[in-house]
Coordinates of C-alpha atoms in Angstrom, one line a residue:
M1 CA 0.0 0.0 0.0
R2 CA 2.8 2.4 0.9
K3 CA 4.5 2.0 -2.5
T4 CA 1.2 2.5 -4.3
L5 CA 0.6 5.8 -2.4
G6 CA 4.1 6.8 -3.3
L7 CA 3.6 6.2 -7.0
F8 CA 0.2 8.0 -6.9
T9 CA 2.0 11.0 -5.4
L10 CA 4.5 11.1 -8.3
W11 CA 1.9 10.8 -11.0
C12 CA -0.2 13.5 -9.3
A13 CA 2.7 15.9 -9.8
I14 CA 2.3 15.4 -13.6
I15 CA -1.5 15.1 -13.9
F16 CA -2.3 18.2 -11.8
S17 CA 0.4 20.3 -13.3
V18 CA -1.1 20.1 -16.8
G19 CA -3.8 22.8 -17.3
T20 CA -3.4 24.2 -13.7
N21 CA -1.2 26.8 -12.2
I22 CA 2.2 25.7 -11.1
S23 CA 1.8 26.4 -7.4
Q24 CA -0.7 23.6 -7.1
A25 CA 1.9 21.1 -8.3
E26 CA 4.5 22.6 -5.9
R27 CA 2.2 22.0 -3.0
L28 CA 2.3 18.2 -3.4
K29 CA 3.6 16.7 -0.2
A30 CA 6.8 14.8 0.1
F31 CA 6.9 11.2 1.3
G32 CA 9.7 9.2 2.8
L33 CA 11.8 12.4 3.2
K34 CA 11.5 15.5 5.3
L35 CA 13.5 18.8 5.4
A36 CA 16.2 18.6 8.1
W37 CA 17.6 22.1 7.4
E38 CA 18.3 24.5 4.6
K39 CA 20.7 27.4 3.7
D40 CA 19.9 30.3 1.4
L41 CA 22.7 30.8 -1.1
E42 CA 23.8 33.7 -3.2
D43 CA 21.5 35.6 -5.7
V44 CA 21.6 33.9 -9.1
S45 CA 18.5 35.5 -10.6
F46 CA 20.6 37.0 -13.4
Y47 CA 21.6 33.6 -14.6
A48 CA 18.1 32.1 -14.1
L49 CA 16.6 34.9 -16.2
S50 CA 19.1 34.0 -18.9
G51 CA 18.0 30.3 -18.9
H52 CA 21.1 29.0 -17.0
T53 CA 21.2 26.7 -14.0
P54 CA 24.2 27.6 -11.9
G55 CA 26.3 24.6 -10.7
A56 CA 27.0 23.4 -7.2
H57 CA 28.7 20.5 -5.5
P58 CA 27.9 19.0 -2.1
A59 CA 29.9 16.3 -0.3
F60 CA 29.6 14.7 3.2
S61 CA 32.7 13.9 5.2
P62 CA 33.5 10.2 5.6
D63 CA 32.7 10.4 9.4
G64 CA 29.3 12.0 8.6
K65 CA 29.9 15.0 10.7
Y66 CA 30.4 17.6 8.0
L67 CA 28.8 18.8 4.8
A68 CA 30.9 20.9 2.3
L69 CA 29.4 22.8 -0.5
G70 CA 31.0 24.6 -3.5
T71 CA 29.0 27.0 -5.6
F72 CA 28.9 28.6 -9.0
K73 CA 29.8 32.1 -7.7
G74 CA 32.9 30.8 -5.9
H75 CA 31.7 30.2 -2.3
L76 CA 33.0 27.3 -0.2
F77 CA 30.9 26.4 2.8
L78 CA 31.4 24.0 5.7
F79 CA 28.4 22.9 7.8
E80 CA 27.6 20.5 10.6
A81 CA 25.8 17.8 8.6
G82 CA 23.2 17.1 11.2
T83 CA 22.3 20.6 12.3
G84 CA 23.2 22.9 9.5
K85 CA 25.4 25.1 11.7
L86 CA 27.8 27.1 9.5
I87 CA 31.4 26.4 10.6
W88 CA 33.1 28.7 8.1
Q89 CA 32.9 30.0 4.6
K90 CA 35.3 31.3 2.0
R91 CA 35.0 33.2 -1.3
I92 CA 37.2 32.0 -4.2
P93 CA 37.9 34.9 -6.5
E94 CA 37.4 34.8 -10.3
G95 CA 36.0 31.3 -10.4
M96 CA 33.5 28.7 -9.2
V97 CA 34.1 25.9 -6.7
K98 CA 33.4 22.9 -9.0
R99 CA 34.3 20.0 -6.8
V100 CA 34.7 19.3 -3.1
A101 CA 36.0 16.1 -1.2
F102 CA 37.3 15.1 2.2
S103 CA 40.4 13.2 3.3
P104 CA 39.7 9.7 4.7
D105 CA 40.0 11.0 8.3
S106 CA 37.7 14.0 7.5
Q107 CA 40.5 16.4 8.8
V108 CA 41.3 17.9 5.4
L109 CA 38.9 19.4 2.8
Y110 CA 39.9 19.5 -0.8
Y111 CA 38.3 21.7 -3.4
G112 CA 38.7 22.1 -7.1
T113 CA 38.0 25.3 -9.0
Q114 CA 37.1 26.4 -12.5
S115 CA 39.1 29.5 -12.6
P116 CA 42.0 31.2 -14.5
E117 CA 44.4 28.8 -12.7
G118 CA 42.2 25.7 -12.4
E119 CA 43.4 24.9 -8.9
V120 CA 43.1 22.0 -6.5
C121 CA 43.5 23.2 -3.0
A122 CA 43.6 21.6 0.5
V123 CA 42.4 23.3 3.7
K124 CA 42.0 22.2 7.3
T125 CA 38.5 21.1 7.9
A126 CA 38.3 22.6 11.4
S127 CA 39.4 26.1 10.5
G128 CA 39.5 26.5 6.7
E129 CA 43.3 27.3 6.9
K130 CA 44.9 26.8 3.4
L131 CA 47.5 24.0 3.3
W132 CA 48.5 24.0 -0.4
C133 CA 47.2 24.5 -4.0
F134 CA 48.1 22.8 -7.2
R135 CA 47.7 24.8 -10.4
T136 CA 46.6 22.8 -13.4
A137 CA 46.9 25.8 -15.7
R138 CA 50.7 25.3 -15.8
D139 CA 49.9 22.4 -18.1
L140 CA 46.5 23.4 -19.6
E141 CA 47.3 27.1 -20.1
R142 CA 45.9 29.9 -18.0
G143 CA 42.4 31.2 -18.8
E144 CA 41.3 34.7 -19.0
P145 CA 38.4 35.8 -16.7
P146 CA 35.2 36.3 -18.7
P147 CA 33.7 39.8 -19.1
P148 CA 30.8 40.7 -16.8
G149 CA 27.5 39.3 -18.1
D150 CA 29.1 36.4 -20.0
I151 CA 27.2 33.6 -18.2
Y152 CA 29.0 30.8 -20.0
G153 CA 32.5 32.4 -20.0
I154 CA 33.5 30.6 -16.8
Y155 CA 33.2 27.3 -18.5
R156 CA 36.0 28.3 -20.9
L157 CA 38.5 28.4 -18.0
P158 CA 40.5 25.4 -16.8
G159 CA 38.5 23.4 -14.4
I160 CA 38.5 20.4 -12.1
Y161 CA 36.0 17.9 -13.5
R162 CA 36.8 15.0 -11.2
L163 CA 38.2 14.9 -7.6
I164 CA 38.5 11.5 -5.9
V165 CA 40.2 11.0 -2.6
L166 CA 41.5 7.5 -2.1
P167 CA 41.7 5.6 1.3
C168 CA 45.5 6.1 1.3
G169 CA 45.0 9.8 1.1
D170 CA 46.1 10.3 -2.5
L171 CA 43.9 12.3 -4.9
I172 CA 42.8 11.5 -8.5
V173 CA 42.3 14.8 -10.3
L174 CA 40.9 15.4 -13.8
A175 CA 41.4 18.8 -15.3
I176 CA 40.1 20.2 -18.6
H177 CA 40.5 23.4 -20.4
S178 CA 38.2 24.0 -23.5
W179 CA 38.2 27.5 -25.0
P180 CA 38.3 29.5 -28.3
D181 CA 42.0 30.4 -28.8
A182 CA 42.0 33.9 -30.2
K183 CA 45.6 33.7 -31.4
K184 CA 45.2 30.4 -33.2
Q185 CA 41.6 31.1 -34.1
K186 CA 40.8 27.5 -33.2
W187 CA 38.7 25.9 -30.5
R188 CA 41.2 24.2 -28.3
R189 CA 40.8 21.4 -25.8
L190 CA 43.5 20.3 -23.3
S191 CA 43.1 17.6 -20.6
R192 CA 45.2 15.9 -18.1
I193 CA 44.6 13.5 -15.2
Y194 CA 46.9 13.4 -12.1
R195 CA 47.5 11.4 -9.1
L196 CA 48.6 13.7 -6.2
S197 CA 49.9 12.9 -2.8
P198 CA 48.0 14.2 0.2
Y199 CA 50.4 17.1 0.1
G200 CA 49.8 18.1 -3.5
Q201 CA 52.9 16.4 -5.0
V202 CA 52.5 14.8 -8.5
R203 CA 52.9 11.0 -8.3
W204 CA 52.1 10.7 -12.0
A205 CA 50.2 12.5 -14.8
Y206 CA 48.6 11.2 -17.9
P207 CA 49.5 11.6 -20.7
K208 CA 53.1 11.5 -19.4
E209 CA 54.5 13.9 -22.1
G210 CA 52.0 16.6 -21.4
P211 CA 48.3 17.5 -21.7
A212 CA 46.1 15.6 -24.1
P213 CA 44.8 17.7 -27.0
L214 CA 41.2 16.5 -26.5
S215 CA 38.5 16.3 -23.8
L216 CA 39.0 13.6 -21.2
I217 CA 35.5 14.4 -20.0
Y218 CA 35.2 12.1 -17.0
A219 CA 37.1 9.5 -14.9
D220 CA 36.6 7.0 -12.1
T221 CA 38.6 4.6 -10.1
D222 CA 38.2 1.5 -7.9
E223 CA 38.1 1.9 -4.2
Q224 CA 41.9 1.5 -3.7
G225 CA 42.9 3.5 -6.8
Q226 CA 44.6 0.6 -8.6
K227 CA 42.8 1.2 -11.8
V228 CA 41.6 4.4 -13.4
A229 CA 39.1 4.6 -16.3
L230 CA 38.3 7.6 -18.4
V231 CA 36.7 8.5 -21.7
S232 CA 38.1 10.7 -24.4
L233 CA 35.8 12.7 -26.7
M234 CA 36.2 15.8 -28.9
P235 CA 39.7 16.6 -30.2
S236 CA 41.4 20.0 -30.1
E237 CA 41.7 22.1 -33.2
G238 CA 45.2 23.0 -34.3
D239 CA 47.0 20.7 -31.9
D240 CA 49.1 17.5 -32.5
L241 CA 46.7 14.6 -31.9
N242 CA 49.6 12.1 -31.8
L243 CA 50.3 13.2 -28.3
A244 CA 47.2 11.6 -26.9
P245 CA 44.9 8.6 -27.1
P246 CA 42.5 8.6 -29.9
P247 CA 39.2 10.6 -29.5
Q248 CA 36.1 8.7 -28.5
S249 CA 37.8 6.0 -26.6
F250 CA 37.5 4.2 -23.3
I251 CA 40.9 4.3 -21.6
L252 CA 42.2 2.2 -18.7
L253 CA 45.3 3.3 -16.6
D254 CA 47.3 1.6 -13.9
G255 CA 46.3 3.7 -10.9
L256 CA 49.8 3.3 -9.3
T257 CA 51.9 4.3 -12.2
G258 CA 49.6 6.1 -14.7
Q259 CA 50.7 3.6 -17.4
E260 CA 48.2 3.1 -20.2
L261 CA 46.8 -0.5 -20.0
M262 CA 43.9 -0.4 -22.5
V263 CA 42.4 1.8 -25.2
Y264 CA 39.1 0.8 -26.7
Q265 CA 38.0 2.9 -29.7
L266 CA 34.2 3.6 -29.5
T267 CA 32.4 3.3 -32.9
P268 CA 29.5 5.6 -33.7
L269 CA 26.1 4.0 -33.9
K270 CA 25.4 4.5 -37.6
P271 CA 23.3 5.6 -39.4
Y272 CA 21.8 7.6 -36.6
F273 CA 25.0 9.1 -35.0
K274 CA 28.2 10.4 -36.5
R275 CA 30.2 10.4 -33.2
V276 CA 30.1 9.1 -29.6
S277 CA 29.5 11.4 -26.7
A278 CA 29.2 10.8 -22.9
W279 CA 28.6 12.8 -19.7
E280 CA 29.6 11.6 -16.2
S281 CA 28.9 8.0 -17.1
V282 CA 32.2 6.2 -16.8
A283 CA 32.6 4.1 -13.6
V284 CA 34.8 1.4 -12.1
S285 CA 33.5 -1.2 -9.7
P286 CA 34.9 -1.0 -6.1
D287 CA 37.0 -4.2 -6.6
G288 CA 38.4 -3.0 -9.9
R289 CA 37.0 -5.9 -11.9
Y290 CA 34.6 -4.1 -14.1
G291 CA 34.3 -0.7 -15.9
A292 CA 31.1 0.8 -17.4
L293 CA 30.4 3.5 -19.8
G294 CA 27.0 4.9 -20.9
V295 CA 26.9 7.0 -24.1
S296 CA 24.5 9.4 -25.7
D297 CA 23.1 7.0 -28.2
G298 CA 21.6 4.7 -25.5
R299 CA 24.3 2.0 -25.4
L300 CA 26.0 0.8 -22.2
F301 CA 29.4 -0.7 -22.5
I302 CA 30.7 -3.1 -19.8
F303 CA 34.4 -3.9 -19.7
D304 CA 36.3 -6.7 -18.0
L305 CA 39.2 -4.7 -16.6
R306 CA 41.1 -7.8 -15.5
D307 CA 41.2 -9.3 -19.0
R308 CA 41.3 -5.8 -20.5
Q309 CA 38.5 -6.3 -23.0
I310 CA 34.9 -5.5 -23.6
K311 CA 32.5 -7.9 -21.9
T312 CA 29.2 -6.8 -23.3
C313 CA 27.2 -4.0 -24.8
L314 CA 23.6 -3.4 -23.8
S315 CA 21.2 -1.5 -25.9
L316 CA 19.3 0.2 -23.1
A317 CA 17.9 3.2 -24.9
T318 CA 19.2 3.0 -28.5
P319 CA 17.0 4.4 -31.4
I320 CA 13.7 2.9 -32.3
L321 CA 11.4 4.0 -35.1
I322 CA 8.3 5.9 -34.0
G323 CA 6.3 7.3 -36.8
K324 CA 9.2 6.5 -39.2
L325 CA 11.5 8.7 -37.1
P326 CA 14.3 7.4 -34.9
V327 CA 13.8 8.1 -31.2
S328 CA 16.5 7.5 -28.6
A329 CA 17.4 8.5 -25.0
T330 CA 20.9 9.4 -23.7
L331 CA 22.6 7.4 -20.9
S332 CA 24.5 9.5 -18.3
Y333 CA 25.3 9.7 -14.6
G334 CA 26.6 6.2 -13.9
I335 CA 27.8 4.9 -10.5
F336 CA 28.7 1.6 -8.8
D337 CA 27.7 0.8 -5.2
K338 CA 29.9 -1.1 -2.8
N339 CA 28.3 -4.4 -3.8
G340 CA 29.3 -3.9 -7.4
V341 CA 25.8 -3.1 -8.8
F342 CA 26.0 -0.4 -11.5
Y343 CA 23.3 2.3 -11.7
I344 CA 22.7 4.6 -14.7
I345 CA 19.8 6.8 -15.8
S346 CA 18.4 7.7 -19.2
G347 CA 17.3 11.1 -20.3
E348 CA 14.4 12.5 -22.3
S349 CA 13.2 11.0 -25.6
T350 CA 15.1 12.8 -28.4
L351 CA 15.8 12.7 -32.1
P352 CA 19.5 11.8 -32.8
F353 CA 21.4 15.1 -33.2
G354 CA 22.6 16.0 -36.6
L355 CA 20.1 14.0 -38.7
P356 CA 18.6 15.9 -41.7
L357 CA 15.1 16.0 -40.3
E358 CA 12.3 18.5 -40.9
V359 CA 10.9 18.1 -37.3
D360 CA 12.5 19.0 -34.0
K361 CA 10.8 16.6 -31.6
P362 CA 10.0 12.9 -31.4
A363 CA 6.8 11.5 -32.7
G364 CA 6.4 9.6 -29.4
P365 CA 8.3 8.7 -26.2
H366 CA 11.1 6.2 -26.1
P367 CA 10.0 3.3 -23.8
A368 CA 13.4 3.5 -21.9
A369 CA 13.5 7.2 -21.4
R370 CA 13.6 8.7 -17.9
T371 CA 14.5 5.4 -16.4
V372 CA 16.8 4.3 -13.5
F373 CA 18.6 1.1 -14.4
A374 CA 20.4 -1.3 -12.0
I375 CA 22.8 -3.5 -13.8
D376 CA 24.7 -6.7 -12.9
P377 CA 28.0 -6.3 -14.7
E378 CA 29.0 -9.9 -14.3
K379 CA 25.9 -11.2 -16.1
G380 CA 25.3 -8.1 -18.2
K381 CA 21.7 -8.1 -17.2
I382 CA 19.2 -5.6 -15.8
L383 CA 18.4 -6.3 -12.1
W384 CA 15.7 -3.8 -11.8
R385 CA 14.5 -0.5 -13.4
F386 CA 12.3 2.4 -12.4
A387 CA 10.5 4.4 -15.1
S388 CA 10.0 7.9 -13.8
P389 CA 7.2 10.4 -14.7
F390 CA 9.9 13.1 -14.4
K391 CA 13.1 13.9 -16.2
L392 CA 16.1 12.6 -14.2
Q393 CA 19.6 14.0 -13.9
G394 CA 22.3 13.1 -11.4
V395 CA 22.7 10.1 -9.1
A396 CA 24.4 9.4 -5.7
V397 CA 24.6 6.4 -3.4
D398 CA 25.8 6.0 0.2
R399 CA 28.8 3.9 1.3
T400 CA 26.6 1.2 2.7
A401 CA 24.6 0.8 -0.5
K402 CA 21.3 1.4 1.4
T403 CA 20.1 4.6 -0.3
L404 CA 20.2 5.7 -3.9
A405 CA 19.2 9.3 -4.7
V406 CA 18.3 10.7 -8.1
A407 CA 17.7 14.4 -8.9
V408 CA 14.5 15.4 -10.6
A409 CA 14.6 18.1 -13.3
A410 CA 12.1 19.6 -15.7
F411 CA 9.8 17.4 -17.7
R412 CA 8.2 18.0 -21.1
R413 CA 4.8 16.7 -22.1
E414 CA 3.8 17.4 -25.7
D415 CA 3.3 21.1 -26.2
T416 CA 2.7 21.8 -22.5
R417 CA 5.7 22.4 -20.3
V418 CA 5.3 20.5 -17.0
R419 CA 7.8 21.6 -14.4
Q420 CA 8.3 19.4 -11.4
F421 CA 11.6 19.2 -9.5
G422 CA 13.0 17.5 -6.4
V423 CA 14.7 14.3 -5.6
L424 CA 13.8 10.6 -5.6
T425 CA 15.2 8.0 -3.2
F426 CA 15.4 4.2 -3.4
N427 CA 15.9 1.8 -0.5
L428 CA 18.4 -0.7 -2.0
D429 CA 17.7 -3.2 0.8
S430 CA 14.1 -3.6 -0.2
P431 CA 13.3 -6.7 -2.2
G432 CA 11.7 -6.5 -5.6
G433 CA 11.9 -4.1 -8.5
G434 CA 12.3 -0.4 -8.8
Y435 CA 8.7 0.4 -7.8
K436 CA 9.2 -1.7 -4.6
K437 CA 12.5 0.1 -3.9
L438 CA 11.1 3.6 -4.3
S439 CA 11.2 5.0 -0.8
G440 CA 10.9 8.8 -1.0
Y441 CA 10.2 11.9 -3.0
F442 CA 10.7 15.5 -2.0
P443 CA 9.4 18.2 -4.4
T444 CA 11.0 21.6 -4.8
S445 CA 9.9 24.7 -6.6
G446 CA 13.1 25.2 -8.5
N447 CA 15.4 23.0 -10.6
V448 CA 17.7 20.6 -8.7
F449 CA 21.3 20.5 -9.9
F450 CA 22.7 17.2 -11.0
H451 CA 25.4 17.0 -8.3
L452 CA 23.9 15.7 -5.1
A453 CA 25.2 13.7 -2.1
V454 CA 24.1 11.0 0.3
S455 CA 25.5 10.8 3.8
P456 CA 27.7 7.7 4.6
D457 CA 24.9 6.1 6.6
G458 CA 22.3 6.8 3.9
N459 CA 20.0 8.9 6.2
L460 CA 20.7 12.4 4.8
V461 CA 20.5 13.6 1.2
A462 CA 21.9 17.0 0.1
I463 CA 20.6 18.8 -2.9
V464 CA 20.9 22.3 -4.3
E465 CA 17.8 24.1 -5.8
S466 CA 18.0 26.9 -8.2
P467 CA 15.3 29.3 -9.5
W468 CA 14.0 29.2 -13.1
A469 CA 12.2 31.7 -15.2
D470 CA 9.1 31.2 -17.3
Q471 CA 8.4 32.8 -20.6
Y472 CA 7.2 36.0 -18.9
G473 CA 10.3 36.4 -16.9
R474 CA 8.8 35.3 -13.6
L475 CA 11.1 33.5 -11.2
F476 CA 10.1 30.4 -9.3
G477 CA 12.1 28.6 -6.7
Q478 CA 15.1 29.6 -4.6
H479 CA 18.8 29.2 -4.7
R480 CA 19.4 27.2 -1.6
L481 CA 21.0 24.1 -0.1
L482 CA 18.5 21.5 1.3
V483 CA 19.4 18.7 3.5
L484 CA 16.7 16.0 3.7
Q485 CA 16.3 13.3 6.2
K486 CA 14.8 9.9 5.6
V487 CA 11.4 9.4 7.4
S488 CA 10.9 6.2 9.4
E489 CA 8.7 3.5 7.9
S490 CA 6.0 4.1 10.5
K491 CA 5.6 7.8 9.4
K492 CA 5.5 7.2 5.6
L493 CA 1.8 6.4 5.7
A494 CA 1.2 10.1 6.5
V495 CA 1.0 10.6 2.7
R496 CA -2.5 9.6 1.8
A497 CA -4.0 9.3 -1.6
D498 CA -7.3 10.8 -0.5
S499 CA -5.6 14.1 0.6
Y500 CA -4.4 14.6 -3.0
Q501 CA -7.9 13.8 -4.3
N502 CA -9.5 16.3 -2.0
K503 CA -6.9 19.0 -2.7
F504 CA -6.7 18.7 -6.5
V505 CA -9.7 16.8 -7.7
G506 CA -12.5 17.7 -5.3
G507 CA -11.3 21.3 -4.9
Q508 CA -11.1 22.1 -8.7
K509 CA -14.0 23.8 -10.5

């Protein structure tokens, strides 16, 4: 009964948003989650009015005591995770705080910036005192601060796109610089991945000879950092491509030495796609046995990292013909839990980009769009799935593999824009499929950014909400950090289907 009520709640968010004012949909009650505390963040209305969602990155400390947050406008916050008490805050000039992570003992906080220098820095958790900084711009070239009003200029600076702290205290750092070079009149892309000591010393860098002239868009490692996987995408213009692995490849490195162990060239899914693209979807299992990569054409590649070969390729959301038009859904945001289960989510139904078509939207929905997939990499099979009524973006899981959290973003329905935001949670210990595992939903008025975090014990979920503007320039939602707490099983029945019927059905004229 509880699961049925939960699903009814979700579908009410869609049904009663269509043809009614937005505030009615926003008043839908949460279930399985309650607000523990919140923190108002800086004003981002200028960016929201321009159609941009500012980024943010939360992270809980391994001991569960702290929550760190980096924001688009360069603020770094440290809170008590349970109470929301602000311990300290810093302002990073001329950049955004793109990544945050803690040392294994929670005594050091690391943060990575997207800034002219593209730095990784370490500070004392207790005081915020700076310990050291490592400048990636020395390899990737320094960026020029964007002029005022250029909302996308910051993304043309060198930035830290991955920051992993290993149990031994070492850091895995992926840095990328993608920008239009005025001197060469070319769009250039430089990337490099590093293994740093806890004191900021370079143990190795890949490529060894210098930065790769392409985008190494994302990376992951096993729990001990013995294997590092990454994916290469678009090449730089006007640079020597012989200095790097081939574009559109899955790459495996020895995590102790940085030596290249495997390069698998990805082939475009023709005739629908001319190239392969990916976004935050490469992952390595905790034991280092398997690697996974989801790509924008709907394929999921699973690699056997011990034998250094592809194990299988699953067509989870590849193109199907609807009304004689190919419709697909992207795969992105992939993550393993401690038990070796791989989770990945699919995006909206779309037409393959670049096809010579006279229409700009699909004739119908892809059956695998807006879906959470749980995959067994050993068998190459789907363990369970959850088809969402909402668009999904971003996924996080706790260390104990109890709680999976997925951010909810805007959802399109035909010609009517239905906007429903928030976060979904799943109890991974529950038996059965995705609908049985659904344990919570918390709606927000504004968009939820795709970086979110779950506390080590799985009881808290941190999300960042941002406002959005409608076609009339009206702003909805707030820029704020929300920390949500799981509700005990005995209290979940407080969400009743009849309350929604009375509020939205019986009360409408």
